[in-house]
Short mmCIF file of C-alpha atoms and ligand atoms in Angstrom, two decimals:
data_model
loop_
_atom_site.label_atom_id
_atom_site.label_comp_id
_atom_site.label_asym_id
_atom_site.label_seq_id
_atom_site.Cartn_x
_atom_site.Cartn_y
_atom_site.Cartn_z
CA MET A 1 9.17 -7.19 -26.35
CA SER A 2 9.96 -10.83 -27.14
CA ARG A 3 12.82 -12.45 -25.11
CA LEU A 4 14.89 -12.58 -28.42
CA LYS A 5 14.52 -9.00 -29.00
CA ALA A 6 15.45 -8.21 -25.65
CA VAL A 7 18.42 -10.21 -25.42
CA LEU A 8 20.11 -9.05 -28.56
CA PRO A 9 20.50 -5.31 -27.59
CA MET A 10 21.96 -6.51 -24.12
CA ALA A 11 24.33 -8.42 -25.97
CA LEU A 12 25.48 -5.56 -28.05
CA LEU A 13 25.52 -3.34 -25.02
CA ALA A 14 28.00 -5.83 -23.34
CA ILE A 15 30.46 -6.14 -26.41
CA CYS A 16 30.33 -2.09 -26.97
CA SER A 17 30.75 -1.40 -23.21
CA GLY A 18 33.58 -3.78 -22.85
CA LEU A 19 32.13 -6.23 -20.63
CA PRO A 20 32.14 -9.99 -21.47
CA ALA A 21 29.10 -10.86 -23.64
CA LEU A 22 27.74 -13.71 -21.75
CA ALA A 23 27.00 -16.57 -23.95
CA ASN A 24 24.25 -17.85 -21.94
CA ALA A 25 22.83 -14.04 -20.76
CA ALA A 26 19.50 -15.06 -19.62
CA ASN A 27 16.23 -12.69 -19.99
CA LEU A 28 14.14 -12.18 -16.97
CA THR A 29 10.64 -10.30 -16.78
CA ILE A 30 9.71 -8.45 -13.62
CA SER A 31 6.46 -6.72 -12.92
CA CYS A 32 6.77 -3.95 -10.49
CA GLY A 33 6.11 -0.40 -9.11
CA ALA A 34 2.93 1.51 -9.45
CA VAL A 35 2.31 4.64 -7.50
CA GLY A 36 4.75 7.43 -6.96
CA ALA A 37 8.52 6.98 -7.57
CA GLU A 38 7.96 2.84 -7.45
CA LEU A 39 8.41 2.08 -11.15
CA GLN A 40 11.28 4.27 -11.70
CA LEU A 41 13.15 2.86 -8.64
CA CYS A 42 12.25 -0.84 -9.53
CA LYS A 43 13.73 0.07 -13.06
CA ASP A 44 17.00 1.63 -11.66
CA GLY A 45 17.55 -1.39 -9.24
CA VAL A 46 16.97 -3.76 -12.11
CA GLU A 47 19.22 -1.43 -14.37
CA ALA A 48 22.18 -1.85 -12.04
CA TRP A 49 21.83 -5.35 -11.72
CA SER A 50 21.58 -6.03 -15.18
CA LYS A 51 24.92 -3.91 -15.64
CA GLN A 52 26.66 -6.04 -12.67
CA THR A 53 25.60 -9.20 -14.20
CA GLY A 54 25.09 -8.63 -17.95
CA HIS A 55 21.47 -10.47 -17.86
CA SER A 56 18.75 -8.47 -19.63
CA VAL A 57 15.32 -7.88 -17.94
CA GLU A 58 12.12 -6.61 -19.04
CA VAL A 59 10.16 -4.49 -16.47
CA VAL A 60 6.41 -4.36 -16.79
CA SER A 61 4.17 -1.87 -15.32
CA THR A 62 1.04 -2.46 -13.49
CA PRO A 63 -2.20 -0.65 -12.78
CA ASN A 64 -2.37 1.84 -10.18
CA SER A 65 -5.07 0.17 -8.16
CA ALA A 66 -3.99 -2.83 -6.16
CA THR A 67 -7.29 -4.61 -7.03
CA GLU A 68 -6.60 -4.36 -10.67
CA ARG A 69 -3.19 -5.47 -10.29
CA LEU A 70 -4.24 -8.54 -8.25
CA SER A 71 -6.71 -9.52 -11.37
CA PHE A 72 -3.96 -8.87 -14.00
CA TYR A 73 -1.62 -11.36 -11.94
CA GLN A 74 -4.15 -13.96 -11.06
CA GLN A 75 -4.71 -14.03 -15.09
CA ILE A 76 -1.12 -14.81 -15.67
CA LEU A 77 -0.50 -17.13 -12.66
CA SER A 78 -3.72 -19.36 -13.70
CA ALA A 79 -2.60 -19.54 -17.17
CA GLN A 80 0.74 -20.95 -15.61
CA SER A 81 2.36 -18.55 -18.12
CA ALA A 82 6.31 -18.23 -17.97
CA ASP A 83 5.95 -14.58 -19.48
CA ILE A 84 6.58 -13.06 -15.89
CA ASP A 85 9.24 -14.23 -13.66
CA ILE A 86 9.01 -11.92 -10.81
CA ILE A 87 5.90 -10.28 -9.46
CA GLN A 88 5.43 -7.83 -6.57
CA ILE A 89 2.88 -9.10 -4.42
CA ASP A 90 1.00 -7.32 -1.93
CA VAL A 91 1.18 -8.33 1.90
CA VAL A 92 -2.41 -9.54 1.75
CA TRP A 93 -1.83 -11.91 -1.18
CA PRO A 94 0.53 -14.67 0.09
CA GLY A 95 -2.08 -16.91 1.31
CA MET A 96 -4.45 -16.78 -1.87
CA LEU A 97 -1.35 -17.00 -4.41
CA ALA A 98 0.93 -19.37 -2.49
CA ASN A 99 0.20 -22.28 -4.89
CA HIS A 100 1.61 -20.35 -7.90
CA LEU A 101 4.61 -19.12 -6.17
CA LEU A 102 8.24 -20.63 -5.72
CA ASP A 103 9.61 -20.94 -2.22
CA LEU A 104 12.13 -18.66 -1.80
CA HIS A 105 14.06 -20.90 0.42
CA GLU A 106 14.87 -23.25 -2.43
CA VAL A 107 16.88 -20.51 -4.45
CA LEU A 108 18.08 -17.92 -1.87
CA PRO A 109 20.98 -18.38 0.39
CA ALA A 110 20.13 -19.44 3.68
CA ASN A 111 21.25 -15.93 5.28
CA ALA A 112 19.01 -14.07 2.92
CA THR A 113 16.38 -13.30 5.30
CA GLN A 114 18.60 -12.45 8.17
CA GLY A 115 17.81 -9.10 10.20
CA TYR A 116 14.15 -8.90 8.61
CA PHE A 117 11.39 -8.09 10.86
CA GLN A 118 10.02 -11.65 11.83
CA ALA A 119 6.38 -10.36 11.50
CA GLN A 120 7.22 -9.77 7.73
CA LEU A 121 8.73 -13.11 7.32
CA ASP A 122 5.73 -14.78 8.92
CA ASN A 123 3.40 -12.96 6.78
CA ALA A 124 5.17 -14.00 3.83
CA THR A 125 5.26 -17.67 4.72
CA VAL A 126 2.58 -20.12 3.78
CA ASP A 127 2.89 -23.58 5.08
CA GLY A 128 6.75 -23.32 5.88
CA ARG A 129 7.22 -22.00 2.50
CA LEU A 130 8.68 -18.50 1.94
CA VAL A 131 6.37 -17.31 -1.11
CA SER A 132 7.68 -13.78 -1.06
CA MET A 133 10.57 -11.88 -0.07
CA PRO A 134 9.49 -8.56 1.71
CA TRP A 135 10.44 -5.47 0.22
CA PHE A 136 8.77 -2.38 1.92
CA THR A 137 6.02 -1.87 4.65
CA ASP A 138 3.44 0.66 4.81
CA SER A 139 0.69 1.94 7.20
CA GLY A 140 -1.77 4.74 6.79
CA LEU A 141 -0.82 8.13 8.00
CA LEU A 142 -2.57 11.45 8.27
CA TYR A 143 -0.68 14.14 6.33
CA TYR A 144 -1.97 17.85 7.24
CA ARG A 145 -1.20 21.20 6.08
CA LYS A 146 1.05 22.73 8.94
CA ASP A 147 0.67 26.28 7.77
CA LEU A 148 -3.10 26.20 7.58
CA LEU A 149 -3.63 24.78 11.09
CA GLU A 150 -1.26 27.31 12.44
CA LYS A 151 -2.97 30.16 10.57
CA HIS A 152 -6.41 29.13 12.09
CA GLY A 153 -5.07 28.37 15.39
CA LYS A 154 -6.16 24.56 15.22
CA PRO A 155 -4.27 21.43 16.76
CA VAL A 156 -3.52 18.47 14.79
CA PRO A 157 -6.95 16.54 15.11
CA GLN A 158 -7.21 13.59 17.58
CA THR A 159 -10.33 12.31 16.67
CA TRP A 160 -12.51 11.65 13.64
CA SER A 161 -15.07 13.93 14.88
CA GLU A 162 -12.38 16.87 15.46
CA LEU A 163 -10.91 16.20 12.15
CA THR A 164 -14.36 16.83 10.82
CA THR A 165 -15.05 20.03 12.50
CA THR A 166 -11.67 21.46 12.09
CA ALA A 167 -12.01 20.61 8.24
CA GLN A 168 -15.37 22.28 7.86
CA GLU A 169 -14.19 25.53 9.66
CA ILE A 170 -10.98 25.91 7.72
CA GLN A 171 -12.44 24.88 4.31
CA GLN A 172 -15.17 27.61 5.05
CA ALA A 173 -12.74 30.27 6.14
CA GLU A 174 -10.36 29.72 3.29
CA ARG A 175 -13.05 29.40 0.64
CA ASP A 176 -14.58 32.85 1.89
CA ALA A 177 -10.87 34.28 1.70
CA GLY A 178 -10.71 33.24 -2.08
CA HIS A 179 -9.29 29.58 -2.02
CA ALA A 180 -12.28 28.29 -3.79
CA LYS A 181 -10.86 24.83 -4.41
CA LEU A 182 -9.75 23.92 -0.90
CA TRP A 183 -11.33 20.73 0.26
CA GLY A 184 -10.95 19.40 3.90
CA TYR A 185 -10.00 15.84 3.49
CA VAL A 186 -9.19 13.65 0.85
CA PHE A 187 -8.63 9.60 0.80
CA GLN A 188 -8.85 6.53 -1.02
CA GLY A 189 -12.54 6.46 -1.83
CA ARG A 190 -12.85 4.26 -4.93
CA ALA A 191 -14.49 0.77 -4.90
CA TYR A 192 -11.08 -1.03 -4.48
CA GLU A 193 -8.56 -2.33 -1.86
CA GLY A 194 -7.58 1.22 -0.77
CA LEU A 195 -11.24 1.72 0.39
CA THR A 196 -10.66 -1.50 2.14
CA CYS A 197 -8.00 -0.03 4.17
CA ASN A 198 -9.32 3.53 4.97
CA ALA A 199 -12.76 1.82 6.08
CA LEU A 200 -10.82 -0.57 8.48
CA GLU A 201 -9.29 2.54 10.20
CA TRP A 202 -12.63 4.21 10.55
CA ILE A 203 -14.18 1.17 11.93
CA GLY A 204 -11.35 -0.36 14.04
CA SER A 205 -10.36 3.13 15.61
CA GLN A 206 -14.07 2.87 17.30
CA PRO A 207 -14.33 1.20 20.66
CA GLY A 208 -15.13 -2.36 19.99
CA GLY A 209 -14.86 -2.00 16.30
CA GLY A 210 -13.62 -4.51 13.89
CA LEU A 211 -14.16 -6.81 10.85
CA ILE A 212 -13.06 -10.21 11.41
CA ASP A 213 -10.93 -11.27 14.38
CA ALA A 214 -7.87 -13.46 14.21
CA GLN A 215 -10.13 -16.42 15.02
CA GLY A 216 -12.18 -15.76 12.21
CA GLU A 217 -15.02 -14.57 14.04
CA ILE A 218 -17.12 -11.85 12.18
CA LEU A 219 -17.48 -8.57 14.17
CA ILE A 220 -18.69 -6.11 11.51
CA ASP A 221 -22.17 -5.90 12.29
CA SER A 222 -21.89 -3.60 15.34
CA PRO A 223 -22.78 -0.01 16.54
CA ALA A 224 -18.87 0.90 16.09
CA THR A 225 -19.27 -0.01 12.39
CA ARG A 226 -22.56 2.24 12.19
CA THR A 227 -20.80 5.23 14.04
CA ALA A 228 -17.80 4.98 12.00
CA LEU A 229 -19.61 4.87 8.50
CA ASN A 230 -22.20 7.51 9.47
CA LEU A 231 -19.63 9.94 9.91
CA ALA A 232 -17.61 9.10 6.84
CA LYS A 233 -20.66 9.37 4.80
CA SER A 234 -21.10 12.79 6.06
CA TRP A 235 -17.84 13.77 4.49
CA ILE A 236 -18.86 13.29 1.06
CA GLY A 237 -19.87 16.52 -0.42
CA ASP A 238 -19.03 18.32 2.51
CA ILE A 239 -15.54 18.17 3.47
CA SER A 240 -14.49 15.88 0.62
CA PRO A 241 -15.46 16.17 -2.81
CA ARG A 242 -17.89 13.74 -4.31
CA GLY A 243 -15.07 12.85 -6.73
CA VAL A 244 -13.15 11.23 -3.80
CA LEU A 245 -15.54 8.21 -4.63
CA ASN A 246 -13.13 7.50 -7.53
CA TYR A 247 -9.90 8.47 -6.02
CA THR A 248 -7.01 5.78 -5.55
CA GLU A 249 -3.78 7.04 -3.74
CA GLU A 250 -2.60 9.07 -6.51
CA GLU A 251 -5.70 11.00 -7.20
CA GLY A 252 -5.78 12.35 -3.67
CA ARG A 253 -2.19 12.95 -3.63
CA GLY A 254 -2.54 15.24 -6.71
CA VAL A 255 -5.24 17.39 -5.06
CA PHE A 256 -3.30 17.77 -1.58
CA GLN A 257 0.22 18.29 -3.43
CA SER A 258 -1.31 21.34 -5.48
CA GLY A 259 -2.38 22.88 -2.49
CA ASN A 260 -6.13 22.14 -2.36
CA ALA A 261 -6.71 20.03 0.67
CA LEU A 262 -6.22 20.59 4.31
CA PHE A 263 -5.80 16.86 5.25
CA MET A 264 -4.98 13.59 3.41
CA ARG A 265 -5.08 9.99 4.27
CA ASN A 266 -2.25 8.18 2.35
CA TRP A 267 0.99 5.81 2.76
CA PRO A 268 4.50 6.90 3.45
CA TYR A 269 5.71 7.30 -0.08
CA THR A 270 3.60 10.46 -0.48
CA TRP A 271 5.78 11.92 1.77
CA ALA A 272 8.82 11.95 -0.69
CA LEU A 273 6.82 13.59 -3.32
CA VAL A 274 5.00 16.22 -1.11
CA GLN A 275 8.26 17.48 0.11
CA GLY A 276 9.81 17.25 -3.51
CA PRO A 277 11.33 20.08 -5.00
CA ASP A 278 8.34 20.68 -7.58
CA SER A 279 5.66 20.28 -4.86
CA ALA A 280 3.36 23.16 -4.35
CA ILE A 281 3.41 22.40 -0.45
CA LYS A 282 6.83 21.76 0.14
CA ASP A 283 7.67 22.40 4.04
CA LYS A 284 4.12 22.90 4.86
CA VAL A 285 3.35 19.24 5.73
CA GLY A 286 3.07 17.27 8.69
CA ILE A 287 2.31 13.65 9.43
CA ALA A 288 0.51 12.30 12.34
CA PRO A 289 -1.30 9.01 13.21
CA LEU A 290 -4.77 8.77 12.05
CA PRO A 291 -7.44 10.04 14.32
CA LYS A 292 -8.98 7.92 17.09
CA GLY A 293 -12.81 6.93 16.93
CA GLY A 294 -13.45 9.25 19.99
CA GLU A 295 -12.04 9.71 23.25
CA ASN A 296 -12.24 5.83 24.05
CA GLY A 297 -11.15 4.94 20.63
CA THR A 298 -7.58 3.99 19.35
CA HIS A 299 -5.46 5.03 16.45
CA ALA A 300 -6.03 2.50 13.97
CA SER A 301 -3.53 2.30 11.07
CA THR A 302 -4.04 -0.42 8.40
CA LEU A 303 -0.62 -2.08 7.39
CA GLY A 304 0.34 -2.64 4.05
CA GLY A 305 3.35 -3.38 2.04
CA TRP A 306 4.87 -5.19 -0.90
CA GLY A 307 7.19 -7.90 -1.38
CA LEU A 308 8.79 -9.73 -4.29
CA SER A 309 7.95 -13.51 -5.66
CA VAL A 310 9.08 -15.69 -8.21
CA SER A 311 6.48 -17.48 -10.19
CA ARG A 312 6.65 -21.22 -10.17
CA TYR A 313 6.11 -21.17 -13.92
CA SER A 314 9.42 -19.29 -14.38
CA ALA A 315 11.87 -20.84 -16.62
CA GLU A 316 14.62 -19.08 -14.61
CA PRO A 317 13.85 -19.60 -11.03
CA LYS A 318 17.56 -19.18 -9.67
CA LEU A 319 18.39 -16.36 -11.79
CA ALA A 320 15.18 -14.76 -10.80
CA GLY A 321 15.93 -15.53 -7.17
CA GLU A 322 19.13 -13.75 -7.42
CA LEU A 323 17.60 -10.45 -8.93
CA VAL A 324 14.99 -10.71 -5.74
CA ALA A 325 17.87 -10.93 -3.67
CA TYR A 326 19.60 -7.81 -5.19
CA LEU A 327 16.40 -5.73 -5.11
CA THR A 328 15.45 -6.53 -1.53
CA SER A 329 18.99 -6.07 -0.35
CA ALA A 330 19.69 -3.81 2.69
CA GLN A 331 21.33 -1.30 0.31
CA GLN A 332 18.34 -1.30 -1.93
CA GLN A 333 16.09 -1.08 0.67
CA LYS A 334 18.09 2.27 2.24
CA HIS A 335 17.96 3.72 -1.24
CA ARG A 336 14.45 3.29 -1.69
CA ALA A 337 13.89 4.77 1.47
CA LEU A 338 15.97 7.81 1.22
CA VAL A 339 14.74 8.53 -2.38
CA GLY A 340 10.94 7.42 -2.45
CA ALA A 341 10.40 7.00 1.14
CA TYR A 342 9.50 3.24 0.85
CA ASN A 343 9.93 1.88 4.44
CA PRO A 344 12.38 -0.92 5.05
CA VAL A 345 11.66 -4.22 6.30
CA ILE A 346 15.21 -4.60 7.78
CA GLU A 347 15.23 -3.70 11.25
CA SER A 348 18.78 -2.24 11.66
CA LEU A 349 17.72 0.36 8.94
CA TYR A 350 15.75 1.95 11.62
CA ASP A 351 18.66 3.02 13.35
CA ASP A 352 20.73 3.90 10.18
CA PRO A 353 22.18 7.42 11.09
CA GLU A 354 21.78 8.65 7.25
CA LEU A 355 18.22 7.38 6.99
CA LEU A 356 17.49 9.12 10.43
CA ALA A 357 18.95 12.27 9.47
CA ALA A 358 17.16 12.44 6.11
CA MET A 359 13.84 11.28 7.44
CA PRO A 360 13.13 13.53 10.53
CA TYR A 361 9.63 11.74 11.11
CA TYR A 362 11.29 7.84 11.22
CA GLY A 363 11.05 7.53 15.07
CA GLN A 364 7.36 8.61 14.82
CA LEU A 365 6.54 6.24 11.83
CA ARG A 366 8.20 3.36 13.68
CA THR A 367 5.53 3.69 16.15
CA ILE A 368 2.72 4.04 13.94
CA LEU A 369 4.15 0.86 12.14
CA GLU A 370 4.19 -0.89 15.42
CA ASP A 371 0.59 -0.04 16.33
CA GLY A 372 -0.67 -0.88 12.64
CA VAL A 373 -3.47 -3.24 12.10
CA MET A 374 -3.35 -6.03 9.56
CA ARG A 375 -6.33 -6.92 7.34
CA PRO A 376 -7.89 -10.42 7.99
CA ALA A 377 -5.72 -12.09 5.25
CA ALA A 378 -4.29 -14.79 6.95
CA VAL A 379 -7.39 -15.95 8.43
CA THR A 380 -9.51 -15.60 5.27
CA ALA A 381 -6.78 -16.93 3.01
CA ASP A 382 -8.01 -17.57 -0.40
CA ARG A 383 -11.59 -15.99 0.64
CA TYR A 384 -9.54 -12.59 1.37
CA PRO A 385 -10.61 -10.95 -2.09
CA ARG A 386 -13.94 -11.93 -1.72
CA VAL A 387 -14.26 -10.47 1.80
CA SER A 388 -12.51 -7.00 0.59
CA ASN A 389 -14.65 -6.85 -2.38
CA ALA A 390 -17.76 -7.29 -0.19
CA LEU A 391 -16.48 -4.44 2.12
CA PHE A 392 -15.26 -1.99 -0.46
CA ASP A 393 -18.52 -2.33 -2.35
CA ARG A 394 -21.13 -2.20 0.30
CA VAL A 395 -19.01 0.72 1.85
CA HIS A 396 -18.95 2.71 -1.71
CA GLY A 397 -22.52 1.82 -2.10
CA MET A 398 -23.32 3.77 1.16
CA LEU A 399 -20.82 6.72 0.59
CA SER A 400 -22.18 7.03 -2.71
CA GLY A 401 -25.75 7.40 -1.20
CA ALA A 402 -27.00 4.26 -3.29
CA ALA A 403 -27.68 2.46 0.17
CA PRO A 404 -28.54 3.59 3.63
CA VAL A 405 -25.65 2.95 6.13
CA ASP A 406 -27.93 0.64 8.39
CA GLN A 407 -28.84 -1.36 5.27
CA ALA A 408 -25.18 -1.65 4.06
CA VAL A 409 -23.94 -2.77 7.34
CA THR A 410 -26.68 -5.59 7.59
CA ASP A 411 -25.80 -6.69 3.95
CA LEU A 412 -22.27 -6.71 4.62
CA GLY A 413 -22.89 -8.81 7.48
CA ASN A 414 -24.78 -11.13 5.39
CA ASP A 415 -22.41 -11.24 2.49
CA LEU A 416 -19.60 -12.22 5.01
CA LYS A 417 -21.28 -15.09 6.64
CA ARG A 418 -22.15 -16.41 3.04
CA ILE A 419 -18.40 -16.23 2.22
CA LYS A 420 -17.30 -17.64 5.25
CA ARG A 421 -19.94 -20.69 5.35
CA ARG A 422 -18.67 -23.06 8.09
CA ASN A 423 -15.09 -21.72 8.55
CA TRP A 424 -12.68 -19.57 6.33
C1 GLC B 1 -0.57 0.28 -0.43
C2 GLC B 1 -0.24 -1.01 0.57
C3 GLC B 1 -1.02 -2.15 0.17
C4 GLC B 1 -2.56 -2.11 -0.26
C5 GLC B 1 -2.75 -0.95 -1.11
C6 GLC B 1 -4.32 -0.27 -1.63
O1 GLC B 1 -0.01 -0.07 -1.69
O2 GLC B 1 0.94 -1.18 0.62
O3 GLC B 1 -0.73 -3.24 1.04
O4 GLC B 1 -3.25 -3.04 -0.56
O5 GLC B 1 -2.00 0.24 -0.72
O6 GLC B 1 -4.37 0.48 -2.07
#
């Protein structure tokens, strides 16, 4: 819709509803939302702000895959287009997109970031410029079917090997009993950013496992990586359908929510949906930290999350900043947490009695968030997409059987050395 076309109905609405029709009612465009209830929640927030202010806003939806979303934004930003004022950006993008984004200190009130987790603000700050206002935080979780574990007398798995054997046994027993479609484990296996998050959890949970450390040292070519990837490869066609090689968050959720998977790796938003009124598995689901890589390993959950940024090419930066402040306000964060399980980035909300009552797993989630592992986006900055692409392509190749595990790990090590050159 053109800006003019969008302004007209808004002015008419203002007149009909008795609100003063703003002579200078401006028009903004925001691109937000993707998985679960995100798009609807964003639209609701925008609509509430529009009603309050009389400004019209167009909401542009985005692809589900974070990697596709990034290329969509990169095209718009590199064309210096004023078509989109506000974009929703991933916690791994500030370093690479900073030059195209406004320093929000210029448009937000001085106290706008008060009470936010400092780590979130640090991540959104590049060379002293606040390029994104943190909106919600994410971490990988293990979802399990409480009822099936109980029925088969199995505990929640503590290690990836235990997850594998429990999944094999219950999948077999249930299939024998007529539940032919049941799979043991679903996760994000498509060649995109989601697979990077999963692979880092498998690798990082092994003793000595890692991709790139905080100093930029490449760690990937290690026995820990080989152990982790060999196990993951064994899942394909055994406890995970081959189709998992094309799953993003939503495809896996579809299988789990219809009752056809025992375990699922996903982000917290899934909780609100699997516990929703039309879910086939309502009240049959538990969440736990992702398994460790063996007895001496650790629980490694990839940290994710999203913020809102204003494009430097926006014709309405001040107004865009006002909408960002509204959408990221404590009241909106609380609402989004209650309705959609999008987790707040304002610390005090984790002690909010209403939220604690509605979200029985909040205490547990907070620990998982605190132990979360960041992707190496800060140290690799604008090379991060190439690092992540190399990782998900090589891991996808080995999962699909196109390359042996050893070869994939050696090739990945060489890819990263080439991308790094002298330093990142
Ligand atoms: C979630 C995370 C985000 C991550 C993406 C990968 O949306 O919040 O950080 O990049 O999943 O699919």
